[in-house]
Coordinates of C-alpha atoms in Angstrom, one line a residue:
M1 CA -25.8 -3.7 3.5
L2 CA -24.3 -5.3 6.5
T3 CA -21.7 -8.0 5.9
L4 CA -22.0 -11.4 7.6
T5 CA -19.4 -10.5 9.9
Q6 CA -21.0 -7.2 10.9
Q7 CA -24.4 -9.0 11.5
L8 CA -22.8 -11.7 13.6
T9 CA -20.7 -9.1 15.5
E10 CA -23.8 -7.0 16.3
R11 CA -25.7 -10.0 17.5
L12 CA -22.8 -11.2 19.6
G13 CA -22.5 -7.7 21.2
E14 CA -26.2 -7.7 21.9
A15 CA -25.9 -11.2 23.7
I16 CA -23.0 -10.0 25.8
Q17 CA -24.8 -6.9 26.9
K18 CA -27.6 -9.2 28.3
I19 CA -25.1 -10.7 30.6
Q20 CA -25.2 -7.1 32.2
D21 CA -22.1 -7.6 34.4
S22 CA -20.2 -4.6 35.8
N23 CA -16.9 -6.5 35.2
I24 CA -17.2 -6.3 31.4
P25 CA -14.8 -3.6 30.3
E26 CA -16.7 -0.6 29.0
K27 CA -14.6 -0.3 25.8
Y28 CA -14.8 -3.9 25.1
S29 CA -16.0 -4.7 21.5
A30 CA -16.9 -8.1 20.4
S31 CA -15.2 -9.3 17.2
V32 CA -16.0 -12.0 14.7
T33 CA -13.6 -13.2 12.1
A34 CA -13.6 -15.7 9.3
T35 CA -12.2 -19.1 10.4
T36 CA -8.8 -20.2 9.2
D37 CA -10.0 -23.8 9.1
T38 CA -13.5 -24.2 7.5
R39 CA -13.8 -27.6 9.3
F40 CA -14.9 -25.6 12.4
G41 CA -17.3 -23.3 10.6
D42 CA -17.3 -20.2 8.6
Y43 CA -16.8 -17.4 11.4
Q44 CA -15.6 -17.5 14.9
S45 CA -15.2 -15.4 18.0
N46 CA -12.8 -15.4 21.0
A47 CA -15.1 -13.1 22.9
A48 CA -15.7 -15.7 25.8
M49 CA -11.9 -16.1 26.1
A50 CA -11.3 -12.4 26.3
L51 CA -14.0 -11.8 29.0
A52 CA -13.9 -14.9 31.1
K53 CA -11.3 -13.7 33.6
N54 CA -13.2 -10.4 34.2
L55 CA -16.4 -12.4 35.0
G56 CA -14.7 -15.1 37.2
M57 CA -15.8 -17.9 34.8
S58 CA -14.2 -20.4 32.5
P59 CA -14.1 -19.4 28.9
R60 CA -16.2 -22.5 27.8
E61 CA -18.8 -21.8 30.5
L62 CA -19.1 -18.1 29.4
A63 CA -19.3 -19.2 25.8
A64 CA -22.2 -21.5 26.7
N65 CA -24.0 -18.5 28.5
I66 CA -23.4 -16.3 25.3
I67 CA -24.7 -18.9 23.0
D68 CA -27.9 -19.3 25.0
L69 CA -28.5 -15.5 24.7
L70 CA -27.5 -15.3 20.9
E71 CA -30.3 -14.7 18.5
V72 CA -28.9 -15.8 15.1
E73 CA -31.4 -18.5 14.0
D74 CA -31.9 -16.6 10.7
L75 CA -28.2 -16.5 10.0
C76 CA -26.6 -19.6 11.1
K77 CA -27.0 -23.1 12.6
N78 CA -26.6 -23.5 16.4
P79 CA -23.2 -21.9 17.3
E80 CA -20.6 -24.5 18.7
I81 CA -18.0 -24.1 21.2
A82 CA -14.5 -25.2 20.2
G83 CA -11.0 -25.6 21.9
P84 CA -10.6 -23.4 24.9
G85 CA -13.6 -21.3 24.3
F86 CA -14.0 -20.2 20.7
I87 CA -17.5 -19.7 19.4
N88 CA -18.0 -21.0 16.0
F89 CA -20.7 -20.0 13.5
R90 CA -21.8 -22.0 10.3
I91 CA -24.0 -19.9 8.1
K92 CA -27.1 -21.3 6.7
G93 CA -27.6 -21.9 3.1
N94 CA -30.6 -19.5 2.7
A95 CA -28.5 -16.8 4.3
I96 CA -25.5 -17.3 1.9
E97 CA -27.9 -17.3 -1.0
S98 CA -29.4 -14.0 0.1
R99 CA -26.0 -12.5 0.6
I100 CA -24.8 -13.7 -2.9
N101 CA -27.9 -12.1 -4.5
E102 CA -27.1 -8.9 -2.7
I103 CA -23.4 -8.9 -3.8
R104 CA -24.0 -9.6 -7.5
T105 CA -26.7 -7.0 -7.8
C106 CA -24.8 -4.3 -6.0
S107 CA -22.6 -1.8 -7.9
R108 CA -20.2 -2.0 -4.8
L109 CA -20.1 -5.7 -4.6
G110 CA -21.3 -5.6 -1.0
V111 CA -18.6 -3.3 0.2
E112 CA -19.9 -0.4 2.4
N113 CA -18.2 3.1 2.4
S114 CA -16.1 3.9 5.4
P115 CA -18.4 5.1 8.3
V116 CA -16.1 8.1 8.9
P117 CA -14.9 9.4 5.5
E118 CA -11.9 11.9 5.8
K119 CA -9.4 13.7 3.7
I120 CA -6.3 11.6 3.4
L121 CA -3.0 12.8 1.9
I122 CA -0.7 9.9 0.8
D123 CA 2.9 10.7 0.2
F124 CA 4.5 8.1 -2.1
S125 CA 7.0 7.4 -4.8
S126 CA 9.1 10.6 -4.4
P127 CA 11.8 10.2 -6.9
N128 CA 14.9 12.6 -7.0
I129 CA 15.7 14.7 -9.9
A130 CA 18.8 14.0 -11.9
K131 CA 18.4 10.4 -11.2
P132 CA 16.2 7.6 -13.0
M133 CA 13.6 5.8 -11.1
H134 CA 14.9 2.4 -10.1
I135 CA 13.7 -0.9 -8.7
G136 CA 13.9 0.6 -5.2
H137 CA 11.0 2.9 -6.1
I138 CA 8.6 0.0 -6.7
R139 CA 7.5 -0.5 -3.2
S140 CA 6.5 3.1 -2.3
T141 CA 5.0 3.7 -5.8
I142 CA 2.8 0.6 -5.9
I143 CA 1.8 0.4 -2.2
G144 CA 0.9 4.2 -2.2
D145 CA -1.2 4.0 -5.4
C146 CA -3.1 0.8 -4.1
L147 CA -3.9 2.6 -0.8
A148 CA -5.1 5.7 -2.7
R149 CA -7.4 3.4 -4.9
V150 CA -8.7 1.6 -1.9
G151 CA -9.2 4.9 0.0
R152 CA -11.2 6.5 -2.8
F153 CA -13.3 3.5 -3.2
L154 CA -14.2 3.6 0.5
G155 CA -15.4 7.2 0.2
H156 CA -12.5 9.1 1.5
E157 CA -11.2 12.2 -0.3
V158 CA -7.6 11.1 -1.2
I159 CA -4.8 13.3 -2.3
A160 CA -1.9 11.5 -4.0
D161 CA 1.2 13.6 -3.4
N162 CA 4.6 13.0 -5.1
H163 CA 7.0 14.7 -2.9
I164 CA 10.0 15.2 -5.3
G165 CA 13.6 15.5 -4.1
D166 CA 14.7 18.5 -6.1
W167 CA 16.7 20.7 -3.8
G168 CA 19.7 20.7 -1.5
T169 CA 23.3 19.5 -1.7
P170 CA 22.7 16.6 -4.2
I171 CA 21.6 19.2 -6.8
G172 CA 24.7 21.4 -6.1
Q173 CA 26.7 18.2 -6.7
V174 CA 25.2 17.5 -10.1
I175 CA 25.5 21.1 -11.2
Y176 CA 29.2 21.0 -10.2
G177 CA 29.6 17.7 -12.1
W178 CA 27.7 19.3 -15.1
K179 CA 30.3 22.1 -15.2
N180 CA 33.4 20.1 -14.8
H181 CA 32.7 16.5 -16.1
L182 CA 29.9 16.5 -18.5
N183 CA 30.1 14.0 -21.4
E184 CA 28.0 15.8 -24.0
K185 CA 27.6 12.8 -26.3
A186 CA 26.5 10.6 -23.5
F187 CA 24.0 13.2 -22.3
D188 CA 22.6 13.6 -26.0
T189 CA 22.1 9.7 -26.0
D190 CA 20.6 9.2 -22.4
P191 CA 20.3 12.4 -20.5
V192 CA 19.1 10.9 -17.2
K193 CA 21.8 8.3 -17.2
E194 CA 24.5 10.8 -17.7
L195 CA 23.1 12.9 -14.9
L196 CA 23.1 9.9 -12.6
R197 CA 26.9 9.3 -13.6
L198 CA 27.7 12.8 -12.8
Y199 CA 26.0 12.5 -9.4
Q200 CA 27.7 9.2 -8.5
T201 CA 31.1 10.6 -9.6
I202 CA 30.9 13.8 -7.7
K203 CA 29.3 12.2 -4.6
E204 CA 32.4 9.9 -4.2
Q205 CA 34.7 12.9 -4.7
F206 CA 32.5 15.0 -2.3
D207 CA 33.0 12.6 0.5
S208 CA 36.8 12.4 0.1
D209 CA 38.1 15.7 -1.5
P210 CA 37.7 18.9 0.6
D211 CA 38.0 21.0 -2.5
V212 CA 35.1 19.4 -4.3
N213 CA 33.2 19.4 -1.2
K214 CA 33.6 23.1 -0.8
A215 CA 32.9 23.7 -4.6
C216 CA 29.5 21.7 -4.5
L217 CA 28.4 23.5 -1.4
E218 CA 29.1 26.8 -3.2
E219 CA 27.0 25.6 -6.1
T220 CA 24.2 24.8 -3.7
V221 CA 24.3 28.2 -2.3
R222 CA 24.2 29.8 -5.6
L223 CA 21.2 27.7 -6.7
Q224 CA 19.3 28.5 -3.4
S225 CA 20.2 32.2 -3.7
G226 CA 18.5 32.3 -7.1
D227 CA 21.5 32.4 -9.4
K228 CA 20.0 32.4 -13.0
E229 CA 22.5 29.9 -14.5
S230 CA 22.0 27.5 -11.6
L231 CA 18.2 27.8 -11.7
D232 CA 18.2 27.3 -15.6
L233 CA 20.2 24.1 -15.1
W234 CA 18.0 22.9 -12.2
N235 CA 14.8 23.5 -14.3
R236 CA 16.4 21.5 -17.2
F237 CA 17.5 18.6 -14.9
K238 CA 13.9 18.6 -13.4
D239 CA 12.1 18.6 -16.8
I240 CA 14.3 15.8 -18.1
T241 CA 13.9 13.6 -15.0
M242 CA 10.1 14.1 -14.6
S243 CA 9.6 13.4 -18.3
G244 CA 11.1 10.0 -17.7
S245 CA 9.3 9.4 -14.5
Q246 CA 5.9 10.4 -16.1
K247 CA 6.4 7.6 -18.8
I248 CA 6.7 5.2 -16.0
Y249 CA 3.6 6.5 -14.1
D250 CA 1.7 6.4 -17.3
R251 CA 2.5 2.7 -17.9
L252 CA 1.7 1.9 -14.3
G253 CA -1.6 3.8 -14.4
I254 CA -0.7 6.1 -11.7
V255 CA -1.9 9.6 -11.3
F256 CA -0.9 12.2 -8.7
D257 CA -3.1 15.0 -7.5
T258 CA -0.1 17.2 -6.6
T259 CA 3.6 17.2 -7.2
L260 CA 5.5 19.6 -5.0
G261 CA 9.3 19.3 -4.6
E262 CA 11.3 20.2 -1.6
S263 CA 12.1 23.6 -3.4
F264 CA 8.5 24.6 -2.9
Y265 CA 9.1 24.9 0.7
D266 CA 12.4 26.6 0.7
D267 CA 11.3 30.1 1.6
K268 CA 9.3 28.7 4.5
L269 CA 12.2 27.2 6.3
G270 CA 13.7 30.2 7.9
P271 CA 10.5 31.6 9.3
L272 CA 9.7 28.1 10.5
V273 CA 12.9 27.8 12.6
D274 CA 12.3 31.3 13.9
E275 CA 8.8 30.2 15.1
L276 CA 10.2 27.1 16.7
L277 CA 12.8 29.2 18.5
S278 CA 10.3 31.9 19.6
K279 CA 7.8 29.2 21.0
K280 CA 10.9 27.6 22.8
I281 CA 10.1 24.3 21.0
A282 CA 13.6 24.4 19.6
Q283 CA 16.9 25.8 21.0
E284 CA 20.4 26.5 19.9
S285 CA 23.0 23.8 20.6
D286 CA 26.5 23.9 19.7
G287 CA 25.7 26.4 16.9
A288 CA 22.8 24.3 15.6
V289 CA 19.1 24.7 16.2
C290 CA 17.5 21.5 17.6
V291 CA 14.3 20.3 19.1
F292 CA 14.9 18.3 22.2
S293 CA 12.6 16.1 24.3
N294 CA 10.1 17.9 26.4
N295 CA 10.0 14.9 28.7
E296 CA 6.2 14.5 28.2
L297 CA 6.5 10.9 26.9
E298 CA 7.9 7.9 28.7
P299 CA 11.6 7.6 27.7
K300 CA 11.2 4.4 25.9
H301 CA 8.6 5.9 23.6
D302 CA 10.4 9.2 23.1
P303 CA 12.3 9.3 19.8
L304 CA 14.4 12.3 20.9
L305 CA 16.1 10.1 23.6
V306 CA 18.2 6.9 23.4
K307 CA 19.4 4.7 26.2
R308 CA 23.2 4.3 26.4
D309 CA 25.1 2.7 29.4
G310 CA 21.9 2.7 31.4
E311 CA 21.1 6.4 31.0
W312 CA 18.7 8.3 28.6
I313 CA 20.6 10.8 26.6
P314 CA 19.3 13.3 24.0
V315 CA 19.1 12.5 20.3
P316 CA 17.6 15.8 19.0
C317 CA 15.9 16.6 15.8
I318 CA 18.2 19.2 14.1
V319 CA 16.3 21.8 12.1
R320 CA 19.2 24.0 11.2
K321 CA 22.7 22.9 11.0
K322 CA 25.8 24.8 12.4
D323 CA 26.6 26.2 8.9
G324 CA 23.0 27.7 8.7
A325 CA 21.8 25.2 6.2
F326 CA 18.4 23.4 6.6
N327 CA 17.8 19.7 6.2
Y328 CA 15.2 17.1 5.3
A329 CA 13.6 17.4 8.8
T330 CA 13.1 21.3 8.4
T331 CA 11.5 20.7 5.0
D332 CA 9.2 17.9 6.2
I333 CA 8.0 20.1 9.1
A334 CA 7.2 22.8 6.6
T335 CA 5.5 20.2 4.4
I336 CA 3.2 19.2 7.2
D337 CA 2.2 22.7 7.8
H338 CA 1.2 23.2 4.1
R339 CA -0.7 19.9 4.0
V340 CA -2.5 20.5 7.3
N341 CA -3.3 24.3 6.9
E342 CA -3.6 24.7 3.1
I343 CA -4.8 21.2 1.9
E344 CA -6.6 20.6 5.2
A345 CA -5.6 16.9 5.3
K346 CA -6.8 15.0 8.5
T347 CA -4.5 12.0 7.9
I348 CA -1.2 12.0 6.3
L349 CA 0.4 8.7 5.3
Y350 CA 4.2 8.5 4.4
V351 CA 4.8 5.4 2.2
V352 CA 8.6 5.3 2.8
D353 CA 10.9 2.4 3.6
D354 CA 11.6 1.3 7.2
R355 CA 15.2 2.7 7.1
Q356 CA 13.6 6.1 7.6
S357 CA 11.8 5.1 10.8
L358 CA 13.6 7.2 13.3
H359 CA 13.3 10.3 11.0
F360 CA 9.5 10.0 10.9
R361 CA 9.3 9.2 14.7
Q362 CA 11.2 12.5 15.4
L363 CA 9.2 14.3 12.8
F364 CA 5.8 13.2 14.4
E365 CA 7.1 14.1 17.8
V366 CA 8.0 17.7 16.7
A367 CA 4.5 17.8 15.3
R368 CA 3.0 16.6 18.6
Q369 CA 5.0 19.4 20.4
R370 CA 3.6 21.9 18.0
K371 CA 0.1 20.5 18.6
I372 CA -0.5 19.8 14.9
N373 CA -4.1 18.5 14.5
A374 CA -3.5 15.7 12.1
N375 CA -3.0 11.9 12.1
L376 CA 0.5 11.2 10.9
K377 CA 1.5 7.7 10.0
H378 CA 4.7 6.2 8.6
V379 CA 3.6 3.4 6.4
S380 CA 7.0 1.7 6.3
F381 CA 8.1 -1.2 4.3
G382 CA 11.0 -3.6 3.9
K383 CA 13.6 -3.9 1.3
I384 CA 13.7 -5.7 -2.1
L385 CA 16.4 -8.1 -2.3
G386 CA 18.4 -9.4 -5.3
D387 CA 19.2 -13.1 -6.0
D388 CA 22.0 -13.1 -3.3
K389 CA 19.2 -12.0 -0.8
K390 CA 21.0 -8.8 -0.2
P391 CA 19.5 -5.3 -0.8
F392 CA 20.1 -3.6 -4.0
K393 CA 22.7 -0.8 -3.5
T394 CA 22.1 2.4 -5.5
R395 CA 25.6 3.8 -5.0
E396 CA 27.2 0.6 -6.4
G397 CA 25.2 1.3 -9.7
S398 CA 23.7 -2.4 -9.3
V399 CA 20.1 -1.1 -9.2
P400 CA 18.1 -1.7 -12.3
D401 CA 16.2 1.2 -13.7
L402 CA 12.5 0.8 -13.1
S403 CA 11.6 1.4 -16.8
A404 CA 13.9 -1.5 -17.8
V405 CA 12.3 -3.6 -15.1
L406 CA 8.8 -3.0 -16.4
Q407 CA 9.9 -3.7 -20.0
E408 CA 11.6 -6.9 -19.0
A409 CA 8.4 -8.0 -17.4
V410 CA 6.3 -7.3 -20.4
D411 CA 8.9 -9.0 -22.8
R412 CA 8.9 -12.0 -20.6
A413 CA 5.1 -12.1 -20.5
Q414 CA 5.1 -11.7 -24.3
N415 CA 7.1 -14.9 -24.6
V416 CA 4.5 -16.8 -22.5
V417 CA 1.7 -15.4 -24.5
E418 CA 3.4 -16.3 -27.8
E419 CA 3.7 -19.8 -26.5
K420 CA 0.2 -20.3 -25.1
S421 CA -2.2 -17.8 -26.9
N422 CA -2.2 -18.8 -30.6
N423 CA -5.9 -17.8 -30.8
L424 CA -5.1 -14.1 -30.3
S425 CA -4.3 -11.6 -32.9
E426 CA -0.9 -9.9 -32.7
E427 CA -2.5 -6.7 -31.3
E428 CA -4.3 -8.8 -28.7
K429 CA -1.1 -10.5 -27.8
E430 CA 0.6 -7.3 -27.2
N431 CA -2.3 -5.9 -24.9
V432 CA -2.3 -9.2 -23.0
A433 CA 1.5 -9.3 -22.4
E434 CA 1.3 -5.6 -21.2
R435 CA -1.3 -6.3 -18.8
I436 CA 0.3 -9.5 -17.5
G437 CA 3.8 -8.1 -17.3
I438 CA 2.8 -4.8 -15.4
G439 CA 0.3 -6.8 -13.3
A440 CA 2.9 -9.3 -12.4
V441 CA 5.3 -6.6 -11.1
K442 CA 2.5 -4.9 -9.1
Y443 CA 1.2 -8.2 -7.7
A444 CA 4.7 -9.4 -6.7
E445 CA 5.0 -6.3 -4.4
L446 CA 1.4 -6.1 -3.1
S447 CA 1.1 -9.8 -2.2
Q448 CA 4.1 -9.5 0.2
A449 CA 3.5 -8.5 3.9
R450 CA 4.4 -4.7 3.8
V451 CA 7.0 -4.8 6.6
S452 CA 9.0 -7.9 5.2
D453 CA 11.8 -7.9 2.8
Y454 CA 11.4 -10.0 -0.3
V455 CA 13.4 -11.4 -3.2
F456 CA 12.7 -10.2 -6.5
S457 CA 12.2 -13.2 -8.7
W458 CA 11.2 -13.2 -12.4
D459 CA 10.4 -16.9 -12.5
K460 CA 8.0 -16.6 -9.5
M461 CA 6.5 -13.4 -10.6
L462 CA 5.3 -14.6 -14.0
S463 CA 4.4 -18.2 -13.2
L464 CA 1.0 -19.4 -14.1
Q465 CA 0.9 -21.4 -10.9
G466 CA 0.9 -20.3 -7.3
N467 CA 0.2 -16.8 -5.8
T468 CA 0.9 -14.7 -8.8
A469 CA -0.8 -12.1 -11.1
P470 CA -0.9 -14.6 -14.0
Y471 CA -2.7 -17.2 -11.9
M472 CA -5.2 -14.6 -10.8
I473 CA -5.7 -13.2 -14.3
N474 CA -6.2 -16.7 -15.5
A475 CA -9.0 -17.3 -13.0
Y476 CA -10.8 -14.3 -14.2
V477 CA -10.4 -15.1 -17.9
R478 CA -11.8 -18.5 -17.2
T479 CA -14.9 -16.9 -15.7
K480 CA -15.3 -14.8 -18.8
S481 CA -14.9 -17.9 -21.1
I482 CA -18.0 -19.4 -19.5
F483 CA -20.2 -16.5 -20.6
R484 CA -18.4 -16.4 -24.1
K485 CA -19.5 -20.0 -24.6
I486 CA -23.2 -19.1 -24.0
G487 CA -22.8 -16.1 -26.2
N488 CA -24.0 -13.6 -23.5
D489 CA -21.7 -11.7 -21.2
S490 CA -24.5 -10.7 -18.9
P491 CA -27.2 -13.4 -19.1
E492 CA -30.4 -13.0 -17.1
I493 CA -29.9 -14.8 -13.8
S494 CA -32.8 -15.1 -11.4
E495 CA -32.6 -14.8 -7.6
E496 CA -33.7 -18.4 -7.2
L497 CA -30.4 -19.9 -6.0
S498 CA -29.9 -23.3 -4.3
I499 CA -26.4 -23.8 -3.0
S500 CA -26.0 -27.5 -2.1
A501 CA -22.6 -28.8 -3.4
D502 CA -19.5 -28.5 -1.1
S503 CA -17.6 -26.6 -3.8
E504 CA -20.6 -24.2 -4.4
R505 CA -20.8 -23.4 -0.7
A506 CA -17.0 -22.8 -0.4
I507 CA -16.9 -20.2 -3.2
A508 CA -20.1 -18.6 -2.0
I509 CA -18.7 -18.1 1.6
K510 CA -15.5 -16.7 0.1
L511 CA -17.4 -14.3 -2.1
C512 CA -19.3 -13.1 1.0
Q513 CA -16.0 -12.1 2.7
Y514 CA -15.1 -9.6 0.0
G515 CA -16.8 -6.7 1.7
E516 CA -15.2 -7.6 5.0
I517 CA -11.7 -7.8 3.5
V518 CA -11.7 -4.4 1.6
L519 CA -12.9 -2.6 4.8
E520 CA -9.8 -4.0 6.7
I521 CA -7.1 -2.8 4.2
L522 CA -6.7 0.7 5.5
S523 CA -6.8 -0.3 9.2
D524 CA -3.1 -1.2 9.1
H525 CA -2.4 -0.2 5.5
R526 CA -1.9 -3.8 4.3
P527 CA -2.6 -4.5 0.6
N528 CA -1.5 -8.0 0.9
I529 CA -4.6 -9.0 2.7
L530 CA -6.7 -8.2 -0.4
A531 CA -4.0 -10.0 -2.6
T532 CA -4.2 -13.0 -0.3
Y533 CA -8.0 -13.0 -0.4
L534 CA -8.1 -12.8 -4.2
Y535 CA -5.6 -15.7 -4.4
E536 CA -7.8 -17.8 -2.0
L537 CA -10.8 -16.8 -4.3
A538 CA -9.0 -17.9 -7.5
Q539 CA -8.0 -21.2 -5.8
T540 CA -11.6 -21.8 -4.7
F541 CA -13.0 -20.9 -8.1
H542 CA -10.6 -23.2 -9.9
S543 CA -11.8 -26.1 -7.5
F544 CA -15.4 -25.2 -8.0
Y545 CA -14.9 -25.0 -11.9
E546 CA -13.3 -28.5 -11.9
Q547 CA -16.0 -30.1 -9.7
C548 CA -19.3 -28.3 -10.6
P549 CA -20.1 -28.2 -14.3
V550 CA -21.9 -25.2 -15.3
L551 CA -23.2 -25.2 -18.8
S552 CA -24.1 -28.9 -18.9
T553 CA -26.6 -28.5 -16.0
E554 CA -30.1 -27.0 -16.1
G555 CA -32.6 -25.2 -14.0
T556 CA -31.9 -24.0 -10.6
T557 CA -28.5 -25.6 -10.5
R558 CA -27.4 -24.0 -13.7
N559 CA -28.8 -20.6 -12.5
T560 CA -26.9 -21.0 -9.1
R561 CA -23.6 -21.8 -10.7
L562 CA -23.9 -19.1 -13.3
A563 CA -24.6 -16.6 -10.5
L564 CA -21.5 -17.8 -8.6
C565 CA -19.4 -17.5 -11.8
Q566 CA -20.7 -14.1 -12.6
T567 CA -20.0 -12.9 -8.9
T568 CA -16.6 -14.3 -8.9
S569 CA -15.8 -12.7 -12.1
A570 CA -16.9 -9.2 -10.9
V571 CA -15.1 -9.6 -7.6
L572 CA -11.8 -10.7 -9.1
K573 CA -12.0 -7.9 -11.7
H574 CA -12.8 -5.2 -9.0
G575 CA -10.3 -6.5 -6.5
L576 CA -7.5 -6.7 -9.0
G577 CA -8.5 -3.1 -9.9
L578 CA -8.1 -1.9 -6.4
L579 CA -4.6 -3.4 -6.6
G580 CA -3.9 -1.4 -9.9
I581 CA -4.2 -4.6 -12.0
F582 CA -6.4 -4.7 -15.1
P583 CA -6.9 -8.1 -16.5
P584 CA -7.6 -8.8 -20.2
E585 CA -10.9 -10.4 -21.1
K586 CA -9.2 -13.4 -22.7
M587 CA -5.6 -14.9 -23.0

């Protein structure tokens, strides 16, 4: 079932091929996109502007030639030329009606599977043991889950991987703190909070006191050497931490396919470094083992080089430190081996904040030098800011626990529900508050451009107006209320549609674009384009609802409007579901 965009793109490509000019680039692919201003049509293409120079023609002249060769009479009215050479398309009513019938009777709502399904591993969330999950985990956790949902829906085999930070010096610091500074009463009351206090206390001493530094490193060595007491403490810390994290994942509706901590790869690190040395990918340098640039990339694209004072100098990836210890890079290289060789992932997505960009660029360069056969992608994101528009700082202890954030969202939603939903039972109110509160947190994240920073705002997040989850949920509930009024959630609707009113046409065209939007999400891993689409759909529906009475009409008009309401309801519910948001049926 081709979308309108795919059909127009296919026809446009055929028209361009008829020009048969050798100056058209072989790899050129015509594209058609939805217009940003519907006054100029429903879809448009800049193909003439992109090709005109190669053909020695003006864009408008080439656009006219392309239009003469286009065969789109069954889809749209005569295409028009706008501005410097855009080709604009306005879809015919019968083509829209046909597409709406396809969407509303299709279990996938008109969304095709990916033409090339593959095995995709998504690395996201990744909390550290002995620390509670905090607000800084929101972006990785929620973006990663959304990409996993979309990937599975599009037919990919997705492995959701929670790569736990459970090894190394931080654990040695907590063990040292446990032995020397434990407050047993505080631990009995809130074990994770007490473990975090120990870490923060010892981390400060570790950086300033050589004796504490040495003692923590000795604890780390004991742990990694298999000391029973150390391993027993480590397992206890891990069980406590992951139990708390699991409660958050359950509340968010997030499921992982695999949860392997850094410790899983510990016995693989020594052999890995030996292999890198034997293959001359790594070399010793000042007592450490490093991977340097092999000069196969342009310097400006090489993450193992940096330009200083007009010269390119090495910034190697260290895989074994002077003291013989391994680091995150070593563990991550071993992790890639496991994911590619054992799990057989073809694409690996790392949903990690943008402050780790250099680490991942170097990691991927090491993989390239090793000729790893996988597509590695750092899905980076910006920071969450406080009211002062500054990033939350973990070490200052100012970062709210994620569990507390979720509960606050639900409590605030509960206040709104109590005020506006007197028709609901107490149990229904609790359910609605939970769905709105959790949905609001998720939507506040997913509606942002992934690479941008954003301010965490309770008032904006839970507003019933604007680009928020409550606004979207309200639109969905409104669609359901129409069918409750007629006493039938799935009334018989015939395929005889007649879309004539402007508001009918506007929402019908927006519904036709759902299949186009979902296919785009994984192209650059941008959940916000789906969130934006759903917001625009909700806006368009509210306008349609106000201007086009449904239940007071009869015949084909009533049938058409019921079909549009039914399709809108299905698309809103499904789209929100891909975002991990599950709206109540009434509120």
